Short mmCIF file of C-alpha atoms in Angstrom, two decimals:
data_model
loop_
_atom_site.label_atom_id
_atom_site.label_comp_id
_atom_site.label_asym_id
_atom_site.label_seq_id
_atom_site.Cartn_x
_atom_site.Cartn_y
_atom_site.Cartn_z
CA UNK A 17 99.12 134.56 122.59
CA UNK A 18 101.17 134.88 119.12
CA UNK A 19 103.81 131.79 118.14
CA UNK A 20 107.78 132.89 118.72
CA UNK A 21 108.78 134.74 115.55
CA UNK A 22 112.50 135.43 115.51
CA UNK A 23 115.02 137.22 113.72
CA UNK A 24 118.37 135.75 113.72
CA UNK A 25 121.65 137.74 112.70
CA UNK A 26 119.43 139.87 110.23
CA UNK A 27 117.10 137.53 108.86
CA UNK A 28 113.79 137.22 109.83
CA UNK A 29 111.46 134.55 109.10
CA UNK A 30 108.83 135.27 105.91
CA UNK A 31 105.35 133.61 106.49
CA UNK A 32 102.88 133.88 103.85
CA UNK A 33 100.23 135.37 105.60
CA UNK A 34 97.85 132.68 104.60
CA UNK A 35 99.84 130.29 106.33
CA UNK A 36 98.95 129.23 110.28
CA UNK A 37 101.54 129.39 113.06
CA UNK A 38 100.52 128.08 116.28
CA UNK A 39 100.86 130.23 119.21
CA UNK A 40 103.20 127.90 120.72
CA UNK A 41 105.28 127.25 117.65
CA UNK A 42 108.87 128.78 117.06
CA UNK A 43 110.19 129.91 114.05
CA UNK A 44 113.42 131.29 113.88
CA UNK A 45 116.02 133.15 111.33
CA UNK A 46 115.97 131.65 107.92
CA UNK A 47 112.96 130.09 107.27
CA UNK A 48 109.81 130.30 104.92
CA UNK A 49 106.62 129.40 105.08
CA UNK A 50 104.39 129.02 101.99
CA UNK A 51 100.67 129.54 101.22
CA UNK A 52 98.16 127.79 103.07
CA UNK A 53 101.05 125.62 104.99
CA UNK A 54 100.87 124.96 108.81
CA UNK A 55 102.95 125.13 111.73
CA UNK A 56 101.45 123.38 114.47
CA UNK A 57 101.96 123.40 118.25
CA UNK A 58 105.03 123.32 120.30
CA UNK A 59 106.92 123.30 116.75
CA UNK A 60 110.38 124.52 116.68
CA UNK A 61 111.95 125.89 112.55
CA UNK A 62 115.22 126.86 113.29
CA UNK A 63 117.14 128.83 110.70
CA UNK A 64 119.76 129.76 112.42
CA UNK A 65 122.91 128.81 110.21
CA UNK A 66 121.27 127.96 106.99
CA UNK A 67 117.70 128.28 104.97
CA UNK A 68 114.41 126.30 105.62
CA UNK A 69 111.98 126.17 102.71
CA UNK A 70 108.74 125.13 103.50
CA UNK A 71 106.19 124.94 99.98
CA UNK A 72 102.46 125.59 99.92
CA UNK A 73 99.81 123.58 101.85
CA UNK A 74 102.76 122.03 103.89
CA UNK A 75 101.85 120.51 107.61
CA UNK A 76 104.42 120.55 110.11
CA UNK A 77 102.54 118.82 113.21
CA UNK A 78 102.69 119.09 116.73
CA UNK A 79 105.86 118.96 118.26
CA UNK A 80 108.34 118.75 114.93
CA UNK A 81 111.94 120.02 115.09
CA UNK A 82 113.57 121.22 111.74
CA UNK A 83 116.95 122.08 111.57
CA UNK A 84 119.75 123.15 109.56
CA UNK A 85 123.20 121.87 109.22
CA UNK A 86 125.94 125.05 109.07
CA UNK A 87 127.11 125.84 105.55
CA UNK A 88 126.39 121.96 103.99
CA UNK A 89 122.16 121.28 104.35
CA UNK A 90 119.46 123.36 104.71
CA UNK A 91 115.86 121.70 105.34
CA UNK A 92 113.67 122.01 101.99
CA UNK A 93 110.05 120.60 102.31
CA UNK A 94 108.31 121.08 98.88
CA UNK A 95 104.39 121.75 98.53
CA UNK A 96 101.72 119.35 99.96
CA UNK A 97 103.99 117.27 102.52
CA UNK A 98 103.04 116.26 106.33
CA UNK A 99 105.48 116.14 108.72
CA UNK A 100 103.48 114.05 111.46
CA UNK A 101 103.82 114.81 115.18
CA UNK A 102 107.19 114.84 116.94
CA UNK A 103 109.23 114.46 113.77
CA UNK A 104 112.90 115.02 113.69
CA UNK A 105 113.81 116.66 109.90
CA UNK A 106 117.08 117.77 109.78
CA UNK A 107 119.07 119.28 107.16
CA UNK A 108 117.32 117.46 104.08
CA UNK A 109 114.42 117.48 101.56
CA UNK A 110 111.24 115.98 101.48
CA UNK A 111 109.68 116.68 98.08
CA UNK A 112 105.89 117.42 96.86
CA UNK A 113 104.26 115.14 98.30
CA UNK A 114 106.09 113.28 101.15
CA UNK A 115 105.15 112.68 104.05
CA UNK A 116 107.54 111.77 107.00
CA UNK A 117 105.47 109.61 109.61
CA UNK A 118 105.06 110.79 113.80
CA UNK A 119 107.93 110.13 115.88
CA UNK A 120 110.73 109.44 112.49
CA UNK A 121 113.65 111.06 111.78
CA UNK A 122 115.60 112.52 108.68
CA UNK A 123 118.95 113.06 108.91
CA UNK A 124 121.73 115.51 106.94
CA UNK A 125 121.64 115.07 102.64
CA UNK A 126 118.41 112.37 102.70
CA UNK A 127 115.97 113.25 100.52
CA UNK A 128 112.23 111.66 100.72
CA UNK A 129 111.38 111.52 96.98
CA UNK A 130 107.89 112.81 95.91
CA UNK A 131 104.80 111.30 97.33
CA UNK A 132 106.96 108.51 99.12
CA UNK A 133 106.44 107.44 103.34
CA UNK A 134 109.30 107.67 105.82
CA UNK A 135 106.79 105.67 108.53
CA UNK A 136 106.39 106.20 111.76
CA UNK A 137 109.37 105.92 114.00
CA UNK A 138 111.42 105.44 111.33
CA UNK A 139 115.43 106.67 110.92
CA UNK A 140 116.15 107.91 107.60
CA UNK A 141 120.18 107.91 107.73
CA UNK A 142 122.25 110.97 106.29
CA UNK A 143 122.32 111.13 102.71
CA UNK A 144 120.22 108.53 102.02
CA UNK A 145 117.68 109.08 98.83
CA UNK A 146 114.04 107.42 99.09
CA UNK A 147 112.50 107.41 95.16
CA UNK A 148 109.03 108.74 94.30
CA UNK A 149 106.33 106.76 95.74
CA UNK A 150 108.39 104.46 98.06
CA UNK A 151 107.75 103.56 101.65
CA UNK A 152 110.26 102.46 103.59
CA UNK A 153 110.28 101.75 107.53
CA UNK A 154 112.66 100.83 110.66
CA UNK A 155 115.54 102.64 111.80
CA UNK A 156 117.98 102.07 109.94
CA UNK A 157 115.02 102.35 107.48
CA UNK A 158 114.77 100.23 104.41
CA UNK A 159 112.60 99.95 101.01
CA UNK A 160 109.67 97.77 102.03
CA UNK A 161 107.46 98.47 98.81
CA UNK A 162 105.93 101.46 96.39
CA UNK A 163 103.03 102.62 97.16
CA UNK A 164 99.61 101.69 95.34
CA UNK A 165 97.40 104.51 93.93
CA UNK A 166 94.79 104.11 96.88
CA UNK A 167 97.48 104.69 99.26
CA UNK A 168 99.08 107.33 97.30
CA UNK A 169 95.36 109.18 97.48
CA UNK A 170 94.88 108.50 101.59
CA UNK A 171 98.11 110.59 102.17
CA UNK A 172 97.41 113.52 100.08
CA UNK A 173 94.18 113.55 101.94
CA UNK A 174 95.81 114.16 104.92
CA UNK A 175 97.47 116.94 103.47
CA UNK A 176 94.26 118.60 102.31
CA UNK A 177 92.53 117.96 105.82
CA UNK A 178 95.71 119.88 107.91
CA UNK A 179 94.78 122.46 105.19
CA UNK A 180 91.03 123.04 106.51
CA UNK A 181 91.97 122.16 110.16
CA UNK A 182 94.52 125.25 110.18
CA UNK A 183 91.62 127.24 108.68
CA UNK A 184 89.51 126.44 111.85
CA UNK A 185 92.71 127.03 114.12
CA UNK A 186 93.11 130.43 112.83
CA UNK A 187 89.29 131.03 112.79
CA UNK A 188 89.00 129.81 116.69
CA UNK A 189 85.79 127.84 115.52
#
């Protein structure tokens, strides 16, 4: 079973071929995939009428939607973010580093700063800007602190551990 790789009036998704797509993952039109990044399952990347950007060692996990907005947003995710489980990321950036906890959301023009925490079940409202190590929580969510170096260093674990667990994926071990 291969994951749902689509074209989409012309363009076709590019996946660096030491990336992992899940075979029940769906990536569609517009979108790129950097080196050593993951898709995971039941993932839907829809390109459709704008550009996602995914960076290097990037983890999209189970059950993530990104999306586009038409014209105004694409969906930029720089190198070494996690997107955890059933994320909504739509039309926005995270940059290097961030990390947008299971079950949140990111609406149109936010941007997650580098190495800052959307947590889980969060609602990041559109256009909003979180700054470089920040985490902020609740829906609407709000500043609650920056992050300490410790912390910092648990979430770009995580990062590095979705980069080995994709390698086992792909391997079937």
């Amino acid at each position: 079973m291969a994951a749902t790789i689509l074209s989409f009036e012309g363009k076709a998704p590019r996946i660096d071929p030491t990336a992992w797509v899940a075979p029940t993952a769906a990536v569609i039109g517009d979108v790129t995939i950097g080196a050593g990044s993951s898709v995971w399952y039941h993932c839907v990347l829809r390109g459709d009428t704008n550009f996602i950007r995914i960076g290097a060692r990037t983890n999209i996990q189970d059950g993530s939607i990104l999306h586009v907005n038409r014209e105004t947003f694409a969906c930029i995710l720089g190198d070494d973010v996690t997107v955890g489980h059933g994320a909504i990321v739509h039309a926005c950036t995270v940059e290097d580093g961030g990390f947008v906890g299971m079950g949140a959301t990111v609406l149109d023009g936010a941007v997650i700063g580098a190495g800052a925490v959307l947590a889980a079940g969060a609602l990041l409202t559109p256009s909003k800007t979180m700054g470089p190590n920040e985490l902020w929580a609740g829906s609407p969510a709000r500043l609650v602190r920056v992050l300490g170096e410790d912390e910092r260093m648990r979430f770009i674990a995580i990062g590095a551990h979705y980069v080995d667990l994709a390698g086992r994926h792909r391997s079937g071990t």
